[in-house]
CSV table of C-alpha atoms and ligand atoms in Angstrom, one decimal:
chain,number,residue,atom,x,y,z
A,248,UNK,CA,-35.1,3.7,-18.7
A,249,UNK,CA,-36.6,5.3,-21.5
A,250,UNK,CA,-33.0,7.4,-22.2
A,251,UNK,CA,-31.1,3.8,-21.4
A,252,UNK,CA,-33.4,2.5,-24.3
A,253,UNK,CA,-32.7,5.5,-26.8
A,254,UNK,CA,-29.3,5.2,-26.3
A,255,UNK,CA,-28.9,1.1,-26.7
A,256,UNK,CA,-27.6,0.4,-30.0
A,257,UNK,CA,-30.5,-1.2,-31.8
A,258,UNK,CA,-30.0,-3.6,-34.7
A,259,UNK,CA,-33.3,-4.3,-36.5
A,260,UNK,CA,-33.7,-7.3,-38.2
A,261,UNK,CA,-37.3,-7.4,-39.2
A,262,UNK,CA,-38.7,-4.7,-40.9
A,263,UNK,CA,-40.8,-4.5,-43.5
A,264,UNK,CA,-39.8,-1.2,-45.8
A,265,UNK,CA,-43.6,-0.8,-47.0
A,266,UNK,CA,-44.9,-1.4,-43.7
A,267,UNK,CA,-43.3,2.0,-42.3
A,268,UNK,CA,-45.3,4.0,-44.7
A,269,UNK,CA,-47.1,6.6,-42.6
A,270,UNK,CA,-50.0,8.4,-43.6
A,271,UNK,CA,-48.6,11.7,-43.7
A,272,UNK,CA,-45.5,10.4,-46.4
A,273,UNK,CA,-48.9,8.1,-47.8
A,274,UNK,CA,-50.7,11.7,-49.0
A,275,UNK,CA,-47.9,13.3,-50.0
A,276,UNK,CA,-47.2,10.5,-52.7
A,277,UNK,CA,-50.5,10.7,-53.6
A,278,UNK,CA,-50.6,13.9,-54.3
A,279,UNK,CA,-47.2,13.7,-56.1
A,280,UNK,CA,-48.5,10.8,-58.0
A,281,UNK,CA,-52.0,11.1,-58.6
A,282,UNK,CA,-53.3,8.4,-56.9
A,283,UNK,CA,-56.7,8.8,-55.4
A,284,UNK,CA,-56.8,7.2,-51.8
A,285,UNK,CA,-59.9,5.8,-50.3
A,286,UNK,CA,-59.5,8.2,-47.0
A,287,UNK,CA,-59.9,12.0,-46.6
A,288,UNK,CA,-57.3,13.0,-44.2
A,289,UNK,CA,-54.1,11.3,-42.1
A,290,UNK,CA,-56.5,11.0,-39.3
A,291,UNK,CA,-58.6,8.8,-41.3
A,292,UNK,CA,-55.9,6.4,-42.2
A,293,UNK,CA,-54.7,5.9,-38.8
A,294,UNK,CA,-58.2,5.5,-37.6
A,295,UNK,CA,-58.9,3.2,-39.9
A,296,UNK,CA,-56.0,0.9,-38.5
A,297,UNK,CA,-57.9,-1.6,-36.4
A,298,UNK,CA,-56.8,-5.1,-37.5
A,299,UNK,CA,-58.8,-8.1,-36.5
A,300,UNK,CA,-55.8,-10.6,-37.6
A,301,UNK,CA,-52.6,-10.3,-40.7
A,302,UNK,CA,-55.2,-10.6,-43.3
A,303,UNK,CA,-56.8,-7.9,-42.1
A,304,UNK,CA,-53.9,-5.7,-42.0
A,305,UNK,CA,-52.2,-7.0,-45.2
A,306,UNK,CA,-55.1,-5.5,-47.1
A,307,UNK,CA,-54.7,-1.8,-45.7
A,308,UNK,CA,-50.9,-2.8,-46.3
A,309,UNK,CA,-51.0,-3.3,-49.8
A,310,UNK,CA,-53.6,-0.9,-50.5
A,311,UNK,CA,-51.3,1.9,-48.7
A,312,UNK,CA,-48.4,1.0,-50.5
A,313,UNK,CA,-50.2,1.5,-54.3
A,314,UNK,CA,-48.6,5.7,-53.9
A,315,UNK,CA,-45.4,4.2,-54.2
A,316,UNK,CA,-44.6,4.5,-57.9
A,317,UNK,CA,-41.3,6.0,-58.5
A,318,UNK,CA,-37.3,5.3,-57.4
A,319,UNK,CA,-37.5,8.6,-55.9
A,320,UNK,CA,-41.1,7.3,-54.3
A,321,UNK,CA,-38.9,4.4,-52.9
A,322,UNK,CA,-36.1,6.8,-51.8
A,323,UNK,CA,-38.3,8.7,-49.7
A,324,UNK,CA,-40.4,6.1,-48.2
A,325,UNK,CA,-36.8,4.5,-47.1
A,326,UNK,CA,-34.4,7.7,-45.7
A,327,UNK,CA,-38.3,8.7,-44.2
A,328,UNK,CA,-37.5,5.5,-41.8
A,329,UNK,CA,-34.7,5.5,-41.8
A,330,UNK,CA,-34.3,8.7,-40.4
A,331,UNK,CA,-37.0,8.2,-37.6
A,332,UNK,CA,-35.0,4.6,-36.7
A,333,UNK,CA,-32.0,7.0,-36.1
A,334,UNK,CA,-33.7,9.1,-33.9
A,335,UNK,CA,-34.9,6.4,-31.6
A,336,UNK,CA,-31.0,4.9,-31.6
A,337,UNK,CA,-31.3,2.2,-34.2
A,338,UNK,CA,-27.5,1.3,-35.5
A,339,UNK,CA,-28.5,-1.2,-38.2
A,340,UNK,CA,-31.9,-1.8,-40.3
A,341,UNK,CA,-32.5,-5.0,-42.0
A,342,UNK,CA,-35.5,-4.5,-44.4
A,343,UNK,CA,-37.7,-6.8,-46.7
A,344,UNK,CA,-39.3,-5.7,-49.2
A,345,UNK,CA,-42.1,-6.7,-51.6
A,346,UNK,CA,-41.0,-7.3,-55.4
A,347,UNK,CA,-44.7,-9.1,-56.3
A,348,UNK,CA,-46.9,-6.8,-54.6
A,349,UNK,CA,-45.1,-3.7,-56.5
A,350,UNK,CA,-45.1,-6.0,-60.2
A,351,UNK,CA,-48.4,-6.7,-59.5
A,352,UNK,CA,-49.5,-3.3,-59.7
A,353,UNK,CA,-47.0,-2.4,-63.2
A,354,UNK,CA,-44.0,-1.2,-61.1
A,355,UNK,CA,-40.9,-2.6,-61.9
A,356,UNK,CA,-38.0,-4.3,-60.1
A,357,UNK,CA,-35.7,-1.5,-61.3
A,358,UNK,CA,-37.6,1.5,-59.9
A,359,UNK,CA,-37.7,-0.5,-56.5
A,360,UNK,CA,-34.2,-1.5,-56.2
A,361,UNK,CA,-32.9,2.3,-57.7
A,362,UNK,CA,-34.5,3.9,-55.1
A,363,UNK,CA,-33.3,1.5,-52.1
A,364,UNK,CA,-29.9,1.4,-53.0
A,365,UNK,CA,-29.9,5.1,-53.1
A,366,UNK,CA,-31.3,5.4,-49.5
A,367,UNK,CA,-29.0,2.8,-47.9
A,368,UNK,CA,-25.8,4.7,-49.5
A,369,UNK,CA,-27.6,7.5,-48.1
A,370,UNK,CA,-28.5,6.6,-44.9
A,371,UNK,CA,-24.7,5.3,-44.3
A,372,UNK,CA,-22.8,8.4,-45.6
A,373,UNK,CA,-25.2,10.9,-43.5
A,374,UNK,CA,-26.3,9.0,-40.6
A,375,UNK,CA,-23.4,6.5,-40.2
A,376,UNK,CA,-26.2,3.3,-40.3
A,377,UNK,CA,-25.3,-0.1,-42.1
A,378,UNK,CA,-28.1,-1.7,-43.8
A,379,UNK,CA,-29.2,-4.9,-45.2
A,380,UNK,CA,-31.7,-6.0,-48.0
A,381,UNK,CA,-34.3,-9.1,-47.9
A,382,UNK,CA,-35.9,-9.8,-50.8
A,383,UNK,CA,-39.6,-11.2,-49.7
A,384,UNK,CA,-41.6,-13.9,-51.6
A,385,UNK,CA,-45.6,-13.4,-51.3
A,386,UNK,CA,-46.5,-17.2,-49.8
A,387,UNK,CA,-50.0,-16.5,-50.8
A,388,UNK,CA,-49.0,-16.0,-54.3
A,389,UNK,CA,-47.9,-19.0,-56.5
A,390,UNK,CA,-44.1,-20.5,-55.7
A,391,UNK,CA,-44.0,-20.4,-60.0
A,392,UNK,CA,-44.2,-16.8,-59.6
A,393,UNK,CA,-41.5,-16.3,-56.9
A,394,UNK,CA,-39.4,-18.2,-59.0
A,395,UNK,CA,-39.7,-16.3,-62.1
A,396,UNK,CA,-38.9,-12.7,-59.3
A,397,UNK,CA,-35.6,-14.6,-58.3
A,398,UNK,CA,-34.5,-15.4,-61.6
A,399,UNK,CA,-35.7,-12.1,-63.0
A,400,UNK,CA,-33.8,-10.2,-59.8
A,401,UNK,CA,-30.3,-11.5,-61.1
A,402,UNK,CA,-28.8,-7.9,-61.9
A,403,UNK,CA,-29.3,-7.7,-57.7
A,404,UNK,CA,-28.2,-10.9,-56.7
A,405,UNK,CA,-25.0,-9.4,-55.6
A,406,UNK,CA,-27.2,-6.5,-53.8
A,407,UNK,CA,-29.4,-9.3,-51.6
A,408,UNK,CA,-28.1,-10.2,-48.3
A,409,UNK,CA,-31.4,-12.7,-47.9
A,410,UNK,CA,-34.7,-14.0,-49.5
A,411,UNK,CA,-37.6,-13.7,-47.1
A,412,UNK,CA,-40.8,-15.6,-46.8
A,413,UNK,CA,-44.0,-13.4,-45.6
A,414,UNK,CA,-47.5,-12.6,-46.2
A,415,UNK,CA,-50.7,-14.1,-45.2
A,416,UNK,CA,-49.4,-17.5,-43.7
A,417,UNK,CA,-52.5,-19.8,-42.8
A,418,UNK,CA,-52.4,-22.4,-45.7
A,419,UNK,CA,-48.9,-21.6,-47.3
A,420,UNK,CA,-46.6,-23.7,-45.5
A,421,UNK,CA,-42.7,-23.5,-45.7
A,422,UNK,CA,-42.4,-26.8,-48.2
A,423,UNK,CA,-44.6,-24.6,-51.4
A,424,UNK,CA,-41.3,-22.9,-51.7
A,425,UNK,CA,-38.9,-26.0,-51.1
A,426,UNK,CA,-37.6,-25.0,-55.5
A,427,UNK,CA,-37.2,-21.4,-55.0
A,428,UNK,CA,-35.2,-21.7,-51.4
A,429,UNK,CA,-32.9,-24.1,-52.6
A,430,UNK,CA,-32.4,-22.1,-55.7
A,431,UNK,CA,-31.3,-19.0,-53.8
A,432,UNK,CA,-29.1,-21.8,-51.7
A,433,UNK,CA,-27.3,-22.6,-54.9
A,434,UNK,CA,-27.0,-18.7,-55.5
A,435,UNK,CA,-25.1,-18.5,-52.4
A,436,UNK,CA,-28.3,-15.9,-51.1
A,437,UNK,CA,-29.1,-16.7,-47.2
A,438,UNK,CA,-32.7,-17.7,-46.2
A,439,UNK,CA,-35.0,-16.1,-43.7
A,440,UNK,CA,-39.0,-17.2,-43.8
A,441,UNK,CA,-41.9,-15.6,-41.5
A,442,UNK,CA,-43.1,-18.6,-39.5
A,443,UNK,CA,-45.2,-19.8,-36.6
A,444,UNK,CA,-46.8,-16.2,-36.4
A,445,UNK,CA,-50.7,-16.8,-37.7
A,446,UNK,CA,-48.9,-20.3,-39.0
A,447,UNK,CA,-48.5,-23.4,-36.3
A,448,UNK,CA,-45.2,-25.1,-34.9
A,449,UNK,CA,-45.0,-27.2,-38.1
A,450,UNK,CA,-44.3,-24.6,-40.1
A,451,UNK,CA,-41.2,-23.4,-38.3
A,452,UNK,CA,-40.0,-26.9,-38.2
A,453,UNK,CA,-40.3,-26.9,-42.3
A,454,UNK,CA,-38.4,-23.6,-42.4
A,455,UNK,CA,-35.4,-24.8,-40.8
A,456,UNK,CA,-35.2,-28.4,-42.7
A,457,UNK,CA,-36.9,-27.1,-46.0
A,458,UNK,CA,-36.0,-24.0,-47.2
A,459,UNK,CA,-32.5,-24.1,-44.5
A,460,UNK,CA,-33.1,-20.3,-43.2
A,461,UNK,CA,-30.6,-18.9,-40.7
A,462,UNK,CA,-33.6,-17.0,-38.7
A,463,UNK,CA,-37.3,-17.4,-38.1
A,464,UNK,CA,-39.2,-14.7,-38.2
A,465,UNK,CA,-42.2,-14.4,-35.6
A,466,UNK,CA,-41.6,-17.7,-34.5
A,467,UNK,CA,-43.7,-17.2,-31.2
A,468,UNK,CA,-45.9,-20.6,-31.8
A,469,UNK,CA,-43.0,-22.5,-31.4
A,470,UNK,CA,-44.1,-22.6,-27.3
A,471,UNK,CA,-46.6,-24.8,-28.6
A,472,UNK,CA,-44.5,-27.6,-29.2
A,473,UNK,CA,-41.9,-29.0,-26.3
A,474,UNK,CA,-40.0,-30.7,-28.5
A,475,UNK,CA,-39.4,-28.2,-30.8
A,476,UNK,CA,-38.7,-25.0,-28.6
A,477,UNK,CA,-35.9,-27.3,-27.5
A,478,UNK,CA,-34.5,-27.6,-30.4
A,479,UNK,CA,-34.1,-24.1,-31.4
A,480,UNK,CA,-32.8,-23.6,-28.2
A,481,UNK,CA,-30.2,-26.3,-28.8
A,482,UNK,CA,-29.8,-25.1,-32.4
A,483,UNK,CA,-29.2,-21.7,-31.6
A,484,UNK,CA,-31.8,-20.7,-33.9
A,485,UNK,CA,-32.4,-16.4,-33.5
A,486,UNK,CA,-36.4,-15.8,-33.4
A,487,UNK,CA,-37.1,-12.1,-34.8
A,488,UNK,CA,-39.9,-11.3,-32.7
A,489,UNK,CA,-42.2,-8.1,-33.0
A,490,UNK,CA,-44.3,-7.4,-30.0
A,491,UNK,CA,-46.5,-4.8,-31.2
A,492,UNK,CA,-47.2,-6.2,-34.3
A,493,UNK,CA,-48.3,-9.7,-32.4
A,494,UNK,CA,-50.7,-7.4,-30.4
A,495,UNK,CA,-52.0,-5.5,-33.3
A,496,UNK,CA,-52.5,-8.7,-35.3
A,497,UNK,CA,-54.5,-10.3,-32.1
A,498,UNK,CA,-51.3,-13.1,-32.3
A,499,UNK,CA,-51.8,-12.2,-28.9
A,500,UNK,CA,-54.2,-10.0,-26.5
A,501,UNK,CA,-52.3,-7.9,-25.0
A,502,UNK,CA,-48.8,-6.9,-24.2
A,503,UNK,CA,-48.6,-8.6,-20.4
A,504,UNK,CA,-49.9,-11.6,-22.3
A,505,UNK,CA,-46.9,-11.9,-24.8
A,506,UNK,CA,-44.7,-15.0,-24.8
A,507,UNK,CA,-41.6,-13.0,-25.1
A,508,UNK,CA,-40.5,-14.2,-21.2
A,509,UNK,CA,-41.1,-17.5,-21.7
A,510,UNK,CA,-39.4,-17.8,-25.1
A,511,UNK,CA,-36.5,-16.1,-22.7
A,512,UNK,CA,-36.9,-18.2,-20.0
A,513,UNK,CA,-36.7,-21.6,-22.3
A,514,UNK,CA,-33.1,-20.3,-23.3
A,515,UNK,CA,-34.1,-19.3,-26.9
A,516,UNK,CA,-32.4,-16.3,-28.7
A,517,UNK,CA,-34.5,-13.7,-29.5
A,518,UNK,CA,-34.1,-9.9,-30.6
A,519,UNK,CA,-36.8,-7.2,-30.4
A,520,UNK,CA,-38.7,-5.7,-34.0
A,521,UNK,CA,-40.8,-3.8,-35.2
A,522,UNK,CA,-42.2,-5.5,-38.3
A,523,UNK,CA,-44.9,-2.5,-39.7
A,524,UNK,CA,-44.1,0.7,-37.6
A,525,UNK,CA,-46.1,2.8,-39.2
A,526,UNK,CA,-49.2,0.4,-39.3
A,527,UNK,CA,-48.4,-1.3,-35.7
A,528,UNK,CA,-48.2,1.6,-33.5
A,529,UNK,CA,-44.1,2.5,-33.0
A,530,UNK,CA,-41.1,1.8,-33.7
A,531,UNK,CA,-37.9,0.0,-32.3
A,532,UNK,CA,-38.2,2.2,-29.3
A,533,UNK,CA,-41.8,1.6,-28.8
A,534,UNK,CA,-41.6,-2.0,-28.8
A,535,UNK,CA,-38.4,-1.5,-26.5
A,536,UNK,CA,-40.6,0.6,-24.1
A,537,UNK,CA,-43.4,-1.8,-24.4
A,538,UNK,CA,-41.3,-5.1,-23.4
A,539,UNK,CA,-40.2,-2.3,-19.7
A,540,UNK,CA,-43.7,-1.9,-19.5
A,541,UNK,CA,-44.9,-5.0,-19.5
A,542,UNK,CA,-42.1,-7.4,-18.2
A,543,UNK,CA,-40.1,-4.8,-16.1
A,544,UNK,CA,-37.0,-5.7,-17.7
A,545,UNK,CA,-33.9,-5.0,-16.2
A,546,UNK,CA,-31.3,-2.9,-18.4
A,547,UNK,CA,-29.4,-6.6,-18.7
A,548,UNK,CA,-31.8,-8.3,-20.6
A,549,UNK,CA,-32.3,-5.6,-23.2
A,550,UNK,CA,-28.7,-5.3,-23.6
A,551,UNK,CA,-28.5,-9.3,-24.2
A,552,UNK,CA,-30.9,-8.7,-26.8
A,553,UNK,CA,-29.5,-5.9,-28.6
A,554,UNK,CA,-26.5,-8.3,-28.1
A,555,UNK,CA,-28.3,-11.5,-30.3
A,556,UNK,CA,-29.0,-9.0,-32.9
A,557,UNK,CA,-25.9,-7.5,-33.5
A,558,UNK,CA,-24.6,-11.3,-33.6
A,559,UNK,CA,-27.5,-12.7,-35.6
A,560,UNK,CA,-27.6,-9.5,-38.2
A,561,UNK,CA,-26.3,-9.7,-42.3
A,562,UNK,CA,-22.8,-7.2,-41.3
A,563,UNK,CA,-19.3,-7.5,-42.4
A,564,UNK,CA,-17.0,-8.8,-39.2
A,565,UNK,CA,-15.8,-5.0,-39.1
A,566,UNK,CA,-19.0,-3.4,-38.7
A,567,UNK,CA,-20.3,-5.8,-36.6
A,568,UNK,CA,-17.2,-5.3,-34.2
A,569,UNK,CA,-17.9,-2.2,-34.5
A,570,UNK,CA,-21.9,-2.3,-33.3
A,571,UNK,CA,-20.4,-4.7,-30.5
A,572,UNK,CA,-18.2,-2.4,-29.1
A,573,UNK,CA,-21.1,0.6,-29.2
A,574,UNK,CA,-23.1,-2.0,-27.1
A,575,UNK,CA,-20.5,-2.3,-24.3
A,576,UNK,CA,-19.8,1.3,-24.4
A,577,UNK,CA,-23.3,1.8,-23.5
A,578,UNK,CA,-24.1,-0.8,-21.0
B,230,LIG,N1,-46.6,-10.9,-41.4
B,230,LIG,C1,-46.6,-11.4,-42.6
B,230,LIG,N2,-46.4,-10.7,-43.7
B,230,LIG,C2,-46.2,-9.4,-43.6
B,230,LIG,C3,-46.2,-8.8,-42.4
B,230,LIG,C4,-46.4,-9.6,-41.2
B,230,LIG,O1,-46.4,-9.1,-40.1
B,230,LIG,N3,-46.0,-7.5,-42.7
B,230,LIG,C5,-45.9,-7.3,-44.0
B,230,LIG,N4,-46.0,-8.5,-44.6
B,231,LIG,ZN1,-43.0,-9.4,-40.8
């Protein structure tokens, strides 16, 4: 199963770029850079990497991500993914990214979007991946502030194939951002939001008829509400799901206890992610092998997944034809 797994092309559409940052990569920055880290070895770090829920987390997570400086800092951190995801058979990589967290700390847009851009040309011409950008909005941080980021981000409209939603969710509901989503609406930019992870059913609700994303991220909460569960289902609405993470981040306890077979089992469309890999505990394989693990999957349903994403993922109809036919080659 586990060759099966490595060999199913894997489209990964939640990712988040500063969230695959591992320690190793961490110390050589800060060495490079001069930044003074709060731990005295890799071990350290990863030992220090016991959340009690996201807030917990997103502190270590923005903390680790103050060695990233640079465009070449950027580069790195990206084709360093990038070239584990290809090792574990991952086709396509959809990542968000954190404008206001990097600003925050004195480091521009430009030095951010250099470096990407120079790692997804990269990773295409060398390892033959597509990959899409999705420019996040802190929901903890002031909608004001997102706004000015959009506007400010207008030499990379072009460049954007979404506008994300994430950070700590409890308290910032969908409808803070209602000016800012409708904004990138009238920009033509598609809308993605992190919802009904910490956050309850309501907020997934508001993400679809406020800010009119195309995919909910997390989404797993939405079992808590009949009503709406059928609706996705009816709607065809694609949940990004990341097991790991949801186990990591207590969402749930632990793996057998995940809600990814009844989300299945009410019909919804769901594909497999691996949110922070580096923070979480694996990547797209991991959470592949996890999901075997714990729900004995048959080869079928993982293929129907990788199938949803493929569908569901920011590609041109050629490429996407292309990842299609890779799947049936492989089943
Ligand atoms: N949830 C919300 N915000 C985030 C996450 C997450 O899992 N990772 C990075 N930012
Ligand atoms: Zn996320």
């Amino acid at each position: 199963m586990r060759d099966f797994l490595k060999r199913l092309p894997k489209a990964e559409l939640h990712l988040h770029i500063e969230g695959s940052l591992e320690p190793e990569l961490m110390f050589a920055l800060a060495r490079r850079n001069g930044v003074t880290l709060p731990y005295d070895s890799v071990e350290a770090v990863r030992s220090a990497y016991e959340f009690d829920d996201l807030t917990s987390f997103l502190e270590l997570y923005y903390q680790g991500m103050s060695v990233l400086r640079t465009a070449e800092d950027f580069h790195d951190l990206a084709m360093d993914y990038f070239r584990r995801a290809h090792g574990e058979g991952v086709v396509h990589v959809e990542m968000h990214f954190d404008p206001q967290a990097h600003l925050a700390r004195g480091i521009e847009l430009d030095a951010v979007m250099e470096g990407l851009s120079l790692a997804r040309r990269e990773a295409e011409r060398e390892l033959g991946m597509s990959t899409a950008l999705i420019m996040a909005f802190l929901r903890d941080r002031p909608a004001e502030e997102a706004m000015k980021v959009l506007e400010s981000a207008a030499p990379y409209w072009e460049m954007l194939d979404a506008v994300g939603l994430d950070s700590a969710e409890r308290g910032h509901p969908p409808s803070k951002f209602i000016e800012v989503f409708q904004r990138a609406r009238m920009l033509g930019i598609p809308r993605v939001a992190h919802a009904g992870e910490e956050g309850p059913p309501e907020y997934i609700r508001e993400a679809l008829d406020l800010l009119d994303v195309c995919r909910i991220d997390h989404g797993v909460r939405c079992l808590e509400n009949p009503e709406l569960v059928a609706r996705l289902r009816d709607e065809g609405v694609v949940l990004t799901v990341c097991p790991l993470s949801n186990v990591r981040l207590k969402v749930v306890e632990r793996m057998t206890d995940h809600p990814l077979p009844q989300l299945l089992g009410a019909g919804l469309r769901l594909t497999l992610n691996s949110d922070d890999p580096a923070y979480f505990g694996g990547g797209m394989l991991d959470n592949f092998l996890a999901c075997h693990e714990a729900f004995g999957w048959s080869r079928e349903t993982f293929i129907q997944l990788a199938g949803t994403a493929i569908e569901s993922a920011f590609l041109s109809d050629k490429r996407r034809l292309e990842l299609h036919r890779q799947l049936a080659d492989c089943a």
